[in-house]
PDB file of C-alpha atoms in Angstrom:
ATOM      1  CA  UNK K  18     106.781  83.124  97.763  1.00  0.00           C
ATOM      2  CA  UNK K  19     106.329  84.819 100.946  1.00  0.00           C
ATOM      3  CA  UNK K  20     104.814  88.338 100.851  1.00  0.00           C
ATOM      4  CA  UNK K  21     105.441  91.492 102.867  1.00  0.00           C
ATOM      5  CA  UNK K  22     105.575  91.063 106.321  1.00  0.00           C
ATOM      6  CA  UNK K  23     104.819  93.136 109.552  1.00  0.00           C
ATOM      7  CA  UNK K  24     105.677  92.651 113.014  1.00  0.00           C
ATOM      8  CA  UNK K  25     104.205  92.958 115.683  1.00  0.00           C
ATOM      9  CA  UNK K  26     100.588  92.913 114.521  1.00  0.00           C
ATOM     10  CA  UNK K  27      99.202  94.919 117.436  1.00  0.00           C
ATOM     11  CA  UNK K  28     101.347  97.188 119.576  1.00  0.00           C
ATOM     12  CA  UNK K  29      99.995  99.711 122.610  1.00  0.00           C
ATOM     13  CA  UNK K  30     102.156 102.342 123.894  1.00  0.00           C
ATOM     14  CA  UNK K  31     101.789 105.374 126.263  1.00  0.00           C
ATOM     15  CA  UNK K  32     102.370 108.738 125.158  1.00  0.00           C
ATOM     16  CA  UNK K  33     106.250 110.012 125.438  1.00  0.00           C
ATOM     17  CA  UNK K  34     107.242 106.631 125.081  1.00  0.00           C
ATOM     18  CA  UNK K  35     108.705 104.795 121.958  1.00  0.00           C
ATOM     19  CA  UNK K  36     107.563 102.734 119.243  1.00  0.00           C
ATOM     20  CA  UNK K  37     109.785 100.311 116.789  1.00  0.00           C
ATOM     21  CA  UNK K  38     107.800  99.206 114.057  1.00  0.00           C
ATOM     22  CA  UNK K  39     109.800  96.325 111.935  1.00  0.00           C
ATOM     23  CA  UNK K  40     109.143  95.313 107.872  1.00  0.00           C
ATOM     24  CA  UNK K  41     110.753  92.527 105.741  1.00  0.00           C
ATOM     25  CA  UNK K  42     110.050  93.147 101.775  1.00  0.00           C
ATOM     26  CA  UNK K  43     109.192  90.610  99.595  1.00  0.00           C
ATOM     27  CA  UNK K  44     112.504  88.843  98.529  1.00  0.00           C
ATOM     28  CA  UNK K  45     114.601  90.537  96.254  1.00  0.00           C
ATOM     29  CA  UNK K  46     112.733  93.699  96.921  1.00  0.00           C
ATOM     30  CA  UNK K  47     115.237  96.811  97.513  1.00  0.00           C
ATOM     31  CA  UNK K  48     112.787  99.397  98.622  1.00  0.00           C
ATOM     32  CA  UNK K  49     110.897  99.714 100.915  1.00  0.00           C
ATOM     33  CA  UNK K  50     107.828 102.468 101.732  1.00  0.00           C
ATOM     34  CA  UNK K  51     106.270 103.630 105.051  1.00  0.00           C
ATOM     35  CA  UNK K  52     102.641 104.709 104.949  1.00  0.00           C
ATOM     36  CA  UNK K  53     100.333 105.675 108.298  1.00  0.00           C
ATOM     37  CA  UNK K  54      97.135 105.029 107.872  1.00  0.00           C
ATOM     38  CA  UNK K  55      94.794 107.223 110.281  1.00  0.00           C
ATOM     39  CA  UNK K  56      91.122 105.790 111.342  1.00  0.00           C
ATOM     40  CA  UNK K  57      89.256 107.491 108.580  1.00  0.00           C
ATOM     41  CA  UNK K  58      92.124 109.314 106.698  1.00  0.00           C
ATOM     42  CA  UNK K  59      94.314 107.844 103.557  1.00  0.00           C
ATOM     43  CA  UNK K  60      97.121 106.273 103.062  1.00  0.00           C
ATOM     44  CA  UNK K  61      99.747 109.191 104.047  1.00  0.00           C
ATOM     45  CA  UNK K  62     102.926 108.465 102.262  1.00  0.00           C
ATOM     46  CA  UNK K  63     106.089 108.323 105.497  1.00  0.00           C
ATOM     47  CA  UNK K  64     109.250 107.480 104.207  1.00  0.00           C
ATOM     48  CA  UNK K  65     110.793 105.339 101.432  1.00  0.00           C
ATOM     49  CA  UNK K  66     113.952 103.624 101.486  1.00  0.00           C
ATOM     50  CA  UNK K  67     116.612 101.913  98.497  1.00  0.00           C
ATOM     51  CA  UNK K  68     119.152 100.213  98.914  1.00  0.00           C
ATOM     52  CA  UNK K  69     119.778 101.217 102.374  1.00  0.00           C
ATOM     53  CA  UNK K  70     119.422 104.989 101.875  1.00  0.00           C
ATOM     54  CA  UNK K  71     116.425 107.071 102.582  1.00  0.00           C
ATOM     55  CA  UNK K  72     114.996 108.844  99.077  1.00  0.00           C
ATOM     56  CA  UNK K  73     112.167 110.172  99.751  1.00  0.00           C
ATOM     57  CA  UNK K  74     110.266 111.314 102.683  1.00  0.00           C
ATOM     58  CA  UNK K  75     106.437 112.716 103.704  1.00  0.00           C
ATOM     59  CA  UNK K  76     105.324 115.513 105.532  1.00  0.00           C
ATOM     60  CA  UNK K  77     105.998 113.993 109.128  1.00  0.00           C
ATOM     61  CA  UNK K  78     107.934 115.659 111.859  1.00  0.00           C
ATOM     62  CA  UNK K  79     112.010 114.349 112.778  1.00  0.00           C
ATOM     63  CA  UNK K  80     110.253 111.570 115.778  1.00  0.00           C
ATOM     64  CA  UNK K  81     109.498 109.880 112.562  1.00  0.00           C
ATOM     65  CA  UNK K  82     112.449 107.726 111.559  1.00  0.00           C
ATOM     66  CA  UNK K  83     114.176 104.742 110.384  1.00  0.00           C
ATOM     67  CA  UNK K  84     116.727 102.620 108.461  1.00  0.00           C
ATOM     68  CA  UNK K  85     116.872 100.095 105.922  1.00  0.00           C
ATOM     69  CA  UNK K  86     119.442  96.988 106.970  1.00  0.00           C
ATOM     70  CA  UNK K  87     121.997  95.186 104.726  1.00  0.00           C
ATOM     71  CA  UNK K  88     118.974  92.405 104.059  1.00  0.00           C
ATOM     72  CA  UNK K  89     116.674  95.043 102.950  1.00  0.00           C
ATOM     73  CA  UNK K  90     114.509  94.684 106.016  1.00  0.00           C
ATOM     74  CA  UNK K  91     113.226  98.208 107.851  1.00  0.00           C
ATOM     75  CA  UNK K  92     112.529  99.596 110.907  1.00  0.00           C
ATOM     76  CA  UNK K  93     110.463 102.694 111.428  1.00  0.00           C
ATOM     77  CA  UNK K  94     110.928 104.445 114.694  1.00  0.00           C
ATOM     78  CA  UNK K  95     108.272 106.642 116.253  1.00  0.00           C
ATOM     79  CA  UNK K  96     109.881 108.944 119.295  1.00  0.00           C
ATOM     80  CA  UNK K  97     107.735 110.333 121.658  1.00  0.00           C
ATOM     81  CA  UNK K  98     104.530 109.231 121.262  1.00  0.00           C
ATOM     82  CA  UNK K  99     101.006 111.260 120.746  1.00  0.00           C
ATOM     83  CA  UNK K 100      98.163 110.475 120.685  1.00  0.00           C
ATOM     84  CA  UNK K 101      97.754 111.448 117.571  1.00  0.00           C
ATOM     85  CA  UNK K 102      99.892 108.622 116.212  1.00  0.00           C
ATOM     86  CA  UNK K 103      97.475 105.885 116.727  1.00  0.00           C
ATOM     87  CA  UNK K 104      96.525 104.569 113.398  1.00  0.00           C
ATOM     88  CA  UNK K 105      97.933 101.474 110.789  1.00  0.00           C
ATOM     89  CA  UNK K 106     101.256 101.771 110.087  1.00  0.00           C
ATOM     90  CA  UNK K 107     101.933  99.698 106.581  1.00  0.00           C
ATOM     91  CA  UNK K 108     104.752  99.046 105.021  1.00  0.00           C
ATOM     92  CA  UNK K 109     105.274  97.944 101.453  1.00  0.00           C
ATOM     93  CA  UNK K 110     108.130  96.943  98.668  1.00  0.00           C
ATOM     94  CA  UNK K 111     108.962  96.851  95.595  1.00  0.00           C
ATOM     95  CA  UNK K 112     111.870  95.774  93.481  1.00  0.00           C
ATOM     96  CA  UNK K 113     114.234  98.411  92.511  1.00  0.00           C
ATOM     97  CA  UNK K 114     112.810 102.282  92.716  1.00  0.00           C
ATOM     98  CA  UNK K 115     111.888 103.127  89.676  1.00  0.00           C
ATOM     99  CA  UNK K 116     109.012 100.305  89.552  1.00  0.00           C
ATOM    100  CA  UNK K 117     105.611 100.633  88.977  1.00  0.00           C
ATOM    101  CA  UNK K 118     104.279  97.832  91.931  1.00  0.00           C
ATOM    102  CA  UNK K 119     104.150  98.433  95.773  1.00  0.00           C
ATOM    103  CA  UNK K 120     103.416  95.143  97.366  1.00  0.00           C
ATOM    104  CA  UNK K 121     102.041  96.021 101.034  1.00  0.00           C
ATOM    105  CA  UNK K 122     102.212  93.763 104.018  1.00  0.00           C
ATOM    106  CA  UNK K 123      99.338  93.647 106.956  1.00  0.00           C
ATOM    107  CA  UNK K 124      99.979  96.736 108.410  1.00  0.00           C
ATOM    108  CA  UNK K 125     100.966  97.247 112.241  1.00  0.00           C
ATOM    109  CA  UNK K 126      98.056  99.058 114.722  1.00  0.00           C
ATOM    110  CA  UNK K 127      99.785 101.353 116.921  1.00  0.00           C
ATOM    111  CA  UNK K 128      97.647 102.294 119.747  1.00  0.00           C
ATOM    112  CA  UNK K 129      98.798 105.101 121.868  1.00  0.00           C
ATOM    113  CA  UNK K 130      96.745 106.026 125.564  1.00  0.00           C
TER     114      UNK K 130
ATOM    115  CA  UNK Z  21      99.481 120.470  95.685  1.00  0.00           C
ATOM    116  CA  UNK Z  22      99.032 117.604  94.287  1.00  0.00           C
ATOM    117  CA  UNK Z  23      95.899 115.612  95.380  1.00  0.00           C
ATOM    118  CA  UNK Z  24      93.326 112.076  94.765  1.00  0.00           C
ATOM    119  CA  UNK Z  25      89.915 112.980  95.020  1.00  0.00           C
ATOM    120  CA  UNK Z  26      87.302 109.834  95.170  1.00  0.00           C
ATOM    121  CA  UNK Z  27      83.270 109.362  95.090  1.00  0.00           C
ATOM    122  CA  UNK Z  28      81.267 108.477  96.863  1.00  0.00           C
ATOM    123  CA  UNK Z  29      82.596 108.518 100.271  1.00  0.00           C
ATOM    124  CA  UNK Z  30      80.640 105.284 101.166  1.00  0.00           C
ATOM    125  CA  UNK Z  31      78.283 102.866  98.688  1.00  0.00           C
ATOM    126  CA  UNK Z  32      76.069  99.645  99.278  1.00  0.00           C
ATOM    127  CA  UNK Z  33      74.481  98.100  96.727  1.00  0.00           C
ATOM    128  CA  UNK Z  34      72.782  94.676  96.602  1.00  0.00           C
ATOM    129  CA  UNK Z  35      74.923  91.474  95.621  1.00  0.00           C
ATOM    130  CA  UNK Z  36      74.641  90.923  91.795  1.00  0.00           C
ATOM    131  CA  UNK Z  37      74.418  94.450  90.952  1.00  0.00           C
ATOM    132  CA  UNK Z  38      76.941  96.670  89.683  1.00  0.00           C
ATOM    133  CA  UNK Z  39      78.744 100.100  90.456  1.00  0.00           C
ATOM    134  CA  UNK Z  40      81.215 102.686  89.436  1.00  0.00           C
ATOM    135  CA  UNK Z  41      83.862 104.529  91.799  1.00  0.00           C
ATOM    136  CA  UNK Z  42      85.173 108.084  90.772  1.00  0.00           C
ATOM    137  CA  UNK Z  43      88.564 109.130  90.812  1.00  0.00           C
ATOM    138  CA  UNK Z  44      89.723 113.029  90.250  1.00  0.00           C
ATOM    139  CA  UNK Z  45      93.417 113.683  90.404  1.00  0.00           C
ATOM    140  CA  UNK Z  46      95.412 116.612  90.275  1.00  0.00           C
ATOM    141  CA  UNK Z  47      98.960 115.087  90.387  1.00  0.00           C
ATOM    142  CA  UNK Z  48     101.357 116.479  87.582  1.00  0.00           C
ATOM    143  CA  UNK Z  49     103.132 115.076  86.166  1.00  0.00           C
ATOM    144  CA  UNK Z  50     101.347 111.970  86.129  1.00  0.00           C
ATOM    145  CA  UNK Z  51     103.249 108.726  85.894  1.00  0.00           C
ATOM    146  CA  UNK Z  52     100.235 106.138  86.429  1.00  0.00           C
ATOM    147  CA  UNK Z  53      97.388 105.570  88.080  1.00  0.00           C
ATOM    148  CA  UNK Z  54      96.026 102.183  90.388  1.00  0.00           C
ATOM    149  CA  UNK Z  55      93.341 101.277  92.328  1.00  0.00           C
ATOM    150  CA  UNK Z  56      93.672  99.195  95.224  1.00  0.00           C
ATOM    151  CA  UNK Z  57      91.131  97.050  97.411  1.00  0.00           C
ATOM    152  CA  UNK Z  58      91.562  96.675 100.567  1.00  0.00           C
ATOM    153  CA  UNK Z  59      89.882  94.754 103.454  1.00  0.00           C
ATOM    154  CA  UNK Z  60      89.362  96.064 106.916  1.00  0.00           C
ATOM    155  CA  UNK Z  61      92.537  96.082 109.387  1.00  0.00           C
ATOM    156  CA  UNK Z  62      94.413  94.651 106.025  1.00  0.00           C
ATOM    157  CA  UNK Z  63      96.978  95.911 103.572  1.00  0.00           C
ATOM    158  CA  UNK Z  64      95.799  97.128  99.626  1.00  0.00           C
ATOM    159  CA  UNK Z  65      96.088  95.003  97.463  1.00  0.00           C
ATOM    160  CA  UNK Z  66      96.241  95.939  93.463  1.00  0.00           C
ATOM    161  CA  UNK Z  67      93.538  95.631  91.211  1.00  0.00           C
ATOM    162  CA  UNK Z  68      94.734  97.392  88.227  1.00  0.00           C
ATOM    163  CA  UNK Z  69      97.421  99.983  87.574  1.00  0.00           C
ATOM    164  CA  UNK Z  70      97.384 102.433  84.462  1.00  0.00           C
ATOM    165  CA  UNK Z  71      99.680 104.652  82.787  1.00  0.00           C
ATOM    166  CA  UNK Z  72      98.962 107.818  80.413  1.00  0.00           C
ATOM    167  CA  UNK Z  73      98.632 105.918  77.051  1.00  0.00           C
ATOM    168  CA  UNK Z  74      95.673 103.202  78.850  1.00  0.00           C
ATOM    169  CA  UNK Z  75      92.445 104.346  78.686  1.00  0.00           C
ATOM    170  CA  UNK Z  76      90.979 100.920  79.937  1.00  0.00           C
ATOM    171  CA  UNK Z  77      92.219  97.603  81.736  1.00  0.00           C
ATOM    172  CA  UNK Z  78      90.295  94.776  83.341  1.00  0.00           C
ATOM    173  CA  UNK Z  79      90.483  92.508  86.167  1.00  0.00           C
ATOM    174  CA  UNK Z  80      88.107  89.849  85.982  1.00  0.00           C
ATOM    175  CA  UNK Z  81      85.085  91.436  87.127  1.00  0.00           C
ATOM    176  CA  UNK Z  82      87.086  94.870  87.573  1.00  0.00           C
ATOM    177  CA  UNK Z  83      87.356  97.196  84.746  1.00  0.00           C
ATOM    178  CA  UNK Z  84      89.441 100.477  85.500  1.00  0.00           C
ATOM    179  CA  UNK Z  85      88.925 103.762  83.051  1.00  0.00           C
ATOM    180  CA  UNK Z  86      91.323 106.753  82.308  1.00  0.00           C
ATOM    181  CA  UNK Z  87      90.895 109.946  80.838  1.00  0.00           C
ATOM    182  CA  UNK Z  88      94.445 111.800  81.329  1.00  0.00           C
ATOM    183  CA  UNK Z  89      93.257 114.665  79.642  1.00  0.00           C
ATOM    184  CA  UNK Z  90      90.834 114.778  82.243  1.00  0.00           C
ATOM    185  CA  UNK Z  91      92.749 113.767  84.995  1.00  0.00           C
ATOM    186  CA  UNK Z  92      89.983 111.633  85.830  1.00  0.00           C
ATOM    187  CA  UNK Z  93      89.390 107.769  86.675  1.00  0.00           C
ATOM    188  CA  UNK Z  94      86.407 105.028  87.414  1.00  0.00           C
ATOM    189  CA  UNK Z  95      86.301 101.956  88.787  1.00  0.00           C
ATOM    190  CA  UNK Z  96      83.497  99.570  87.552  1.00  0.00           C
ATOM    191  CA  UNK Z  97      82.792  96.677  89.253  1.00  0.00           C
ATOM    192  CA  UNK Z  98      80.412  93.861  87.405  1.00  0.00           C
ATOM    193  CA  UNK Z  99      77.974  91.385  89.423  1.00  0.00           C
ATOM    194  CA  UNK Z 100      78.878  92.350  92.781  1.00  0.00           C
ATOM    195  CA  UNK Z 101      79.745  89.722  95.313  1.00  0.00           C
ATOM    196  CA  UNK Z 102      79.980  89.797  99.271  1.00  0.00           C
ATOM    197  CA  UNK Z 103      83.009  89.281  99.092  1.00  0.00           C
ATOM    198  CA  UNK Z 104      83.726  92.930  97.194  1.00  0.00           C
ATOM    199  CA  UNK Z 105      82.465  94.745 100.445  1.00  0.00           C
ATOM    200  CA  UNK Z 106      86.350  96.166 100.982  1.00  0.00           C
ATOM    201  CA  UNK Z 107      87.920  99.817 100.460  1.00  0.00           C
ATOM    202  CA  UNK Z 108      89.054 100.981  97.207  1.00  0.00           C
ATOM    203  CA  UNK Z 109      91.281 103.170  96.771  1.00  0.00           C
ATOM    204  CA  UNK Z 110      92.554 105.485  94.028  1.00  0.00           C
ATOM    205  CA  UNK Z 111      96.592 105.774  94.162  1.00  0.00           C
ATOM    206  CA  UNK Z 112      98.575 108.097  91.339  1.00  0.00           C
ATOM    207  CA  UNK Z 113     102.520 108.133  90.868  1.00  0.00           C
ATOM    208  CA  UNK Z 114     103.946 111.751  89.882  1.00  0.00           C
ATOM    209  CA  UNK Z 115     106.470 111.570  87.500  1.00  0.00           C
ATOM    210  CA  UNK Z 116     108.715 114.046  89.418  1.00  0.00           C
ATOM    211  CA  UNK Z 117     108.349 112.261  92.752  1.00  0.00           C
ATOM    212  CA  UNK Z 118     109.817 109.479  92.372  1.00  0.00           C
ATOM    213  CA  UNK Z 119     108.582 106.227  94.564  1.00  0.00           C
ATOM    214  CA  UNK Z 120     106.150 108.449  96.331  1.00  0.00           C
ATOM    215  CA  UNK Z 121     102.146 107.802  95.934  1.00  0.00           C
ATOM    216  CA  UNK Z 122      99.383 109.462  96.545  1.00  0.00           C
ATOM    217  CA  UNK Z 123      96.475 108.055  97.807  1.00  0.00           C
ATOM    218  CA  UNK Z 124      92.738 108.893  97.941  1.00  0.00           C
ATOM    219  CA  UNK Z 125      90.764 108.521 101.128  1.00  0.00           C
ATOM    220  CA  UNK Z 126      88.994 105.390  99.659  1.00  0.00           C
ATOM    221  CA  UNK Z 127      85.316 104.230  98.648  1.00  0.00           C
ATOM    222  CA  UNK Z 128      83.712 101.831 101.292  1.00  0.00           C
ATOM    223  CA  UNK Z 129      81.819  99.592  99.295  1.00  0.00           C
ATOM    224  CA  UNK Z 130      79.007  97.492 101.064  1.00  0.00           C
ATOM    225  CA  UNK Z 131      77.674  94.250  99.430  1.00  0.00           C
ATOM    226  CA  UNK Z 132      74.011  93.040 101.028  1.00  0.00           C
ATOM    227  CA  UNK Z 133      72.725  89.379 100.151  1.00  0.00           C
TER     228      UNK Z 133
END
């Protein structure tokens, strides 16, 4: 069974621009969680999504967004980049909300200069 | 505010030997408690997860403690192996915040031959 997965693996931006980030949960999975991961900081909880709706959501200003598709997948949209935002963007899932297990995938680097 | 505290920051220890990782939490109401491992530029992956009425639960070499009344957890680790040279992390569910985590900064654990 294939795990979480992460794409792309590396991405570089400059600041002001964009940054899609993209997540397919395990199959079956309904939610799925954001988390940025900061060189040297913990796991800071971003967003969390179920069944296409967003539930939950971390201390992280409006340029953080996203949406959860029909198939579950996610996207997590970063709008104008800082520096600041460099760090390991992972996503996980789990099935249904109320579950004890977050499955994480690989994580995404986001490099902003 | 609701918070994961861990110790030590940073450990080596010699391959064979073994260790304990501290966990403080002040996260109310608690739901349950994991610990995670995870490898540089990689996503956590569980090692144990524990609710309120566990006090103890192995994995393999991994044995996880909890005192709720405490609000306190360890992580012992048995004949160390290279391979255990990761991050571990302490992660606790509230009860009132649903699908959100919180996560501790993480132990980096060393392993020398």
């Amino acid at each position: 069974e294939a795990g979480v997965t992460q794409s792309p693996t590396h991405l570089i931006k400059t600041r002001g621009q964009q940054a899609t980030l993209r997540c397919s949960p395990i199959s079956g999975h309904t939610s799925v969680y954001w988390y940025q991961q900061a060189l040297g900081l913990g796991l800071q909880f971003l967003l969390w999504y179920d069944e296409g709706e967003e539930r939950n959501r971390g201390n992280f200003p409006p340029r953080f967004s996203g949406r959860q598709f029909p198939n579950y997948s996610s996207e997590l949209n970063v709008n104008a980049l800082e520096l600041e935002d460099s760090a390991l963007y992972l996503c996980a899932s789990s099935f249904g909300a109320a579950t004890y297990e977050q499955y994480f995938g690989p994580g995404t680097r986001l490099t902003v200069t | 505010k609701n918070q994961v505290e861990q110790s030590p920051q940073s450990l080596i220890i010699l391959e064979g030997k073994n260790c304990t990782l501290q966990c403080n939490y002040t996260v109310s109401p608690f739901s349950n408690l994991r610990w995670y491992k995870q490898d540089t530029g990689r996503g956590p992956v569980s090692l144990t997860i524990m609710t309120f009425s566990e006090n103890t639960k192995s994995n393999g070499r991994y044995t996880a403690t909890l005192d709720a009344d405490t609000k306190q957890s360890s992580l012992h680790i048995t004949a160390s192996q290279l391979s255990d040279s990761a991050s571990y992390i302490c992660v606790v569910s509230g009860r009132s915040t649903l699908g959100r985590l919180y996560f501790g900064r993480g132990t980096q654990l060393t392993v020398w031959p």
